[in-house]
C-alpha cells in the first residue's frame, strides 16, 4: 500500500503541501516536535508517512529531532524535520553537524514572529539570516522560499534534491502565511517528478574507501551505515579518512571545500523569478515568500502610476544571487526590499547594489504588508 | 625427594592441567599505568627498566618459575586501557613443561 | 617473551583503527578498559562487525567512536542517543551501542536518555561514570558525589548526584547494570547480555579519571582508584536500583539491577505501523497490535519493585 505520490488536484495548505512534497521526493523518515505554525506538517506526516512506508517519530525536542534525522540519513534514508523559530534556534548546533558531516537532510522552518516565543500564530520572516549564519563557524547555506502551497510542494521536492545532490542540509524557509494558506495544489504524475538521489560509495571500494575524499565535483560519495564500509563520522574537523585533524591546514582544506561545493554550483542552485517588466524597469523590488505576493501587487500599482518597477522574487534565498543583483545594479536606478523583519535580505541587497540606493519596507511581524506600504517605498525610490 | 622437590612435583602435576599463557606486550602502546602489574592474580608482571617511545616503562614478566606462572586468565589483556598487552593460551607442554631447572615456563614470545 | 614489535597483533586489533593508536586517553584512564571490555564482548559473541555501530557524544569517552573499526559516529555533545534512535529506526538490523560519558548522557543529554528508555528503543548504552567532565578539565557533573572537589565546585560539591541505575530503571530500561572498570569479566559478560538483548539496555561503568577527578580527590593513582572500587563494591544482582546510591567512602552495589523478559521494542512498533495489516485494521485490532507483548508502564514498575530476591554473585578468585 505504498501511496507516496497523490497525483491529482488538491486544495491544501502550505504545511500539508510541503509534507506531500517530502513524501513525493522519497522522504522515509521524519522526526519533529510540534510547534505552531508548523504542526500541521508534522500531523500530516504522522498520518501519511506510514502509508508511504516511512517512519514518523515525535521526538522529545527539536534538538533530538534534527539529530535523529541526521542519524536516519546515515542509515540511507531521505529525511526531514519541520519547526518554527524557537525550534529552529534549538536546532542550530546540529544544523552545523549536518553541514560538517555532509549529511543530506531537509529542515522546514515555518517562520513566525520573534524573537523568543514572540507571536506564535502569526507571520514573520525573521529567520533568514539565521538560516544563513545561525550555526557557528564559516559555511555556505542553501535555503528555498516558497510563496504558495503549490510551491511548498514543488520547492520541498527541490530541497530534497539539492540536499541529496550536495550532501548538505537544505532549509525550506516558509512563513506562517504560506503555511496556513489554502490553495490549489497540483501533484503531477510520479514519473514526471524529478528525483535526485545521493551519490553512494561504490561497494568495490570497501576496505580502501575514504569517506571524505571528494570526487572532482567536490562531493564525496556517501557510505551509509551497515554496509561494511566502517566509516568514522565526526563533527570535529577531519581529514579524508574522517579522522579528527586539529590543524589549521585541515580546517582550511575541509571548510573551503564545504563552501566551494556549493559556491561553484551557485548558478545551478539559485532560482529567481521575474515578472513581465523585467527588461523594461529601473526600480527592482526584491522579495520572497509571502512578502513577494504583496510586492507583486505593489509593482502592479506602481506600473499603473507609470513607475517602471519590476519584481525579482527569490525562490532560493541562499545562496544569495550576488552576481545577479550586482549586474542588475548596473542598470537599476534603485532597489526596494520588502520583508517581514528589520532588514535581513536588505543587507544582502545593499551589499550588492553598489552606489544605487536601496529602500526598505520592513515589518516586525504579526501581519503581512499592505501593497500600499511597499508602493510607498517604490514611489520614494522613483523620486515621487 | 627433598620437600622442595616434592612441592615442585606437586605443582608440576597440577599445573600441567592448567592453561598457561604466553604474554605479549606491544611496548609502544603502553602508558605505564601499572594496572596489568597490580591486578595480575599471579603477580607475574613487573615494570621493566626500559623506556618505550613515549617514555613509559612497559611491563615485563618476572621470571620466577615455577611459583609464578601466567595462567592465561587474560585479566591483564582485558584491563589494559591501551590494548598494549595480550596473552596467548598455550599448553604447558608447549611452553616446555615444568621440569626442574627448565627455562622460563611463563611462555616466550 | 616481551615483544616490542609493530608486527604484533593484539586480539582486539581486528576491531580497532590501529592507525589511530595510541589513543588520546591518559595513562590509567578507565575509558580504555571499558572499550576493551566492549570489544572482548563483541569478540566472544562473534558478532559481524559490519552490523555493529558505535555512537558517541562529546567528551573523553566520546572519543571511543573514533577508535573502533566499525561504522562509528562522533556526534555533538549530549546527542548520541537521538542519533542512535534515528539510525536504528531506519536500519533495525544494526546493533547500535551508544558509548558516552555521564555528563554527555545525563546532563546535556539527560532528556534524550530518559525518553529513549521510555520508548524501549533497541539500543545499548554504555555510560562511563568518571564523576566529572574529564574532557573540559574536571568540572562538576550530575554524577559528582557530594562534597567532592571539581574545578567548578572548589569548596566541595553541594549537589546530590543522580543515581543513574535508578533513573534508568524507572524510565523503562529493560536491562540495567552497574560495574566498575575493575570488574572486567563481569562487565564484559554484562555487555554481551546487552548486545544480545532487544530493547533499551543501560550499563553504567564507574571508571577512574586520574587526571581530572582523581587528582583533586585523593585518587591520583588509577591503581588506588581500582582498589577502592574493588573494596567498596558489593556484587549483587537484582538489588532494588532505587536503593543503589553512590556515596563518598561508602559501599555501593554493582551488578545487574533489571533484566526483563523480551518485549516489543520501539522499532518493532514503528515498523508495525507501516504494515498494511495494521493500517487497515479496525481500531480495536490496532490497539491490540500496538500493545503486542510490550509491558504496560504500571506492570514495568511492579516488576521493578518486586524484583527477585537479591542474589549473591559467586565471588570466586579475583572477584572481578
Ligand atoms: C554544546 C556543548 N557544550 C559544552 C561543550 C563542552 N564539553 C565537551 S565535553 C564536555 C563534558 C564531557 O563530560 P562527560 O560526558 O562526563 O565525558 P568525559 O570527558 O568525562 O568522558 C563538555 C562540557 C560542548 N562540546 N558542546
Ligand atoms: S594472563 Fe593473567 S596470569 Fe597471565 S599475566 Fe595476564 S593477568 Fe597475569
Ligand atoms: S595495563 Fe597496559 S598500559 Fe598499563 S602498564 Fe600494563 S601494558 Fe602498559
Ligand atoms: S581527563 Fe580523565 S577521562 Fe579524560 S582521558 Fe584523562 S583520565 Fe580519562
mmCIF file of C-alpha atoms and ligand atoms in Angstrom, chain A residues 93, chain C residues 31 58-61 77 101-104 108 130 132-136, ligand 1:
data_model
loop_
_atom_site.group_PDB
_atom_site.id
_atom_site.type_symbol
_atom_site.label_atom_id
_atom_site.label_comp_id
_atom_site.label_asym_id
_atom_site.label_seq_id
_atom_site.Cartn_x
_atom_site.Cartn_y
_atom_site.Cartn_z
ATOM 1 C CA UNK A 93 24.231 23.454 16.697
ATOM 2 C CA UNK C 31 37.676 4.506 29.340
ATOM 3 C CA UNK C 58 31.426 14.623 23.023
ATOM 4 C CA UNK C 59 33.840 14.134 25.895
ATOM 5 C CA UNK C 60 36.849 11.961 26.605
ATOM 6 C CA UNK C 61 34.547 8.949 26.478
ATOM 7 C CA UNK C 77 27.610 16.935 22.999
ATOM 8 C CA UNK C 101 30.186 9.930 29.301
ATOM 9 C CA UNK C 102 27.989 10.658 32.286
ATOM 10 C CA UNK C 103 27.915 14.377 31.567
ATOM 11 C CA UNK C 104 27.119 13.794 27.933
ATOM 12 C CA UNK C 108 23.175 17.926 28.441
ATOM 13 C CA UNK C 130 34.032 9.087 35.994
ATOM 14 C CA UNK C 132 33.197 14.586 36.353
ATOM 15 C CA UNK C 133 33.707 16.251 32.971
ATOM 16 C CA UNK C 134 37.075 14.903 32.005
ATOM 17 C CA UNK C 135 37.473 16.500 28.626
ATOM 18 C CA UNK C 136 36.916 20.076 29.675
HETATM 19 C C1 LIG D 1 27.032 22.214 23.478
HETATM 20 C C2 LIG D 1 28.315 21.962 24.146
HETATM 21 N N1 LIG D 1 28.500 22.409 25.394
HETATM 22 C C3 LIG D 1 29.685 22.181 26.007
HETATM 23 C C4 LIG D 1 30.683 21.502 25.385
HETATM 24 C C5 LIG D 1 31.978 21.290 26.077
HETATM 25 N N2 LIG D 1 32.149 19.925 26.563
HETATM 26 C C6 LIG D 1 32.808 18.998 25.849
HETATM 27 S S1 LIG D 1 32.912 17.522 26.595
HETATM 28 C C7 LIG D 1 32.079 18.105 27.949
HETATM 29 C C8 LIG D 1 31.826 17.248 29.136
HETATM 30 C C9 LIG D 1 32.190 15.846 28.983
HETATM 31 O O1 LIG D 1 31.951 15.153 30.152
HETATM 32 P P1 LIG D 1 31.480 13.655 30.132
HETATM 33 O O2 LIG D 1 30.360 13.477 29.215
HETATM 34 O O3 LIG D 1 31.257 13.241 31.539
HETATM 35 O O4 LIG D 1 32.684 12.878 29.468
HETATM 36 P P2 LIG D 1 34.196 12.663 29.945
HETATM 37 O O5 LIG D 1 35.021 13.694 29.270
HETATM 38 O O6 LIG D 1 34.243 12.774 31.434
HETATM 39 O O7 LIG D 1 34.498 11.293 29.459
HETATM 40 C C10 LIG D 1 31.735 19.433 27.779
HETATM 41 C C11 LIG D 1 31.015 20.218 28.791
HETATM 42 C C12 LIG D 1 30.428 21.054 24.071
HETATM 43 N N3 LIG D 1 31.337 20.375 23.366
HETATM 44 N N4 LIG D 1 29.244 21.298 23.491
#
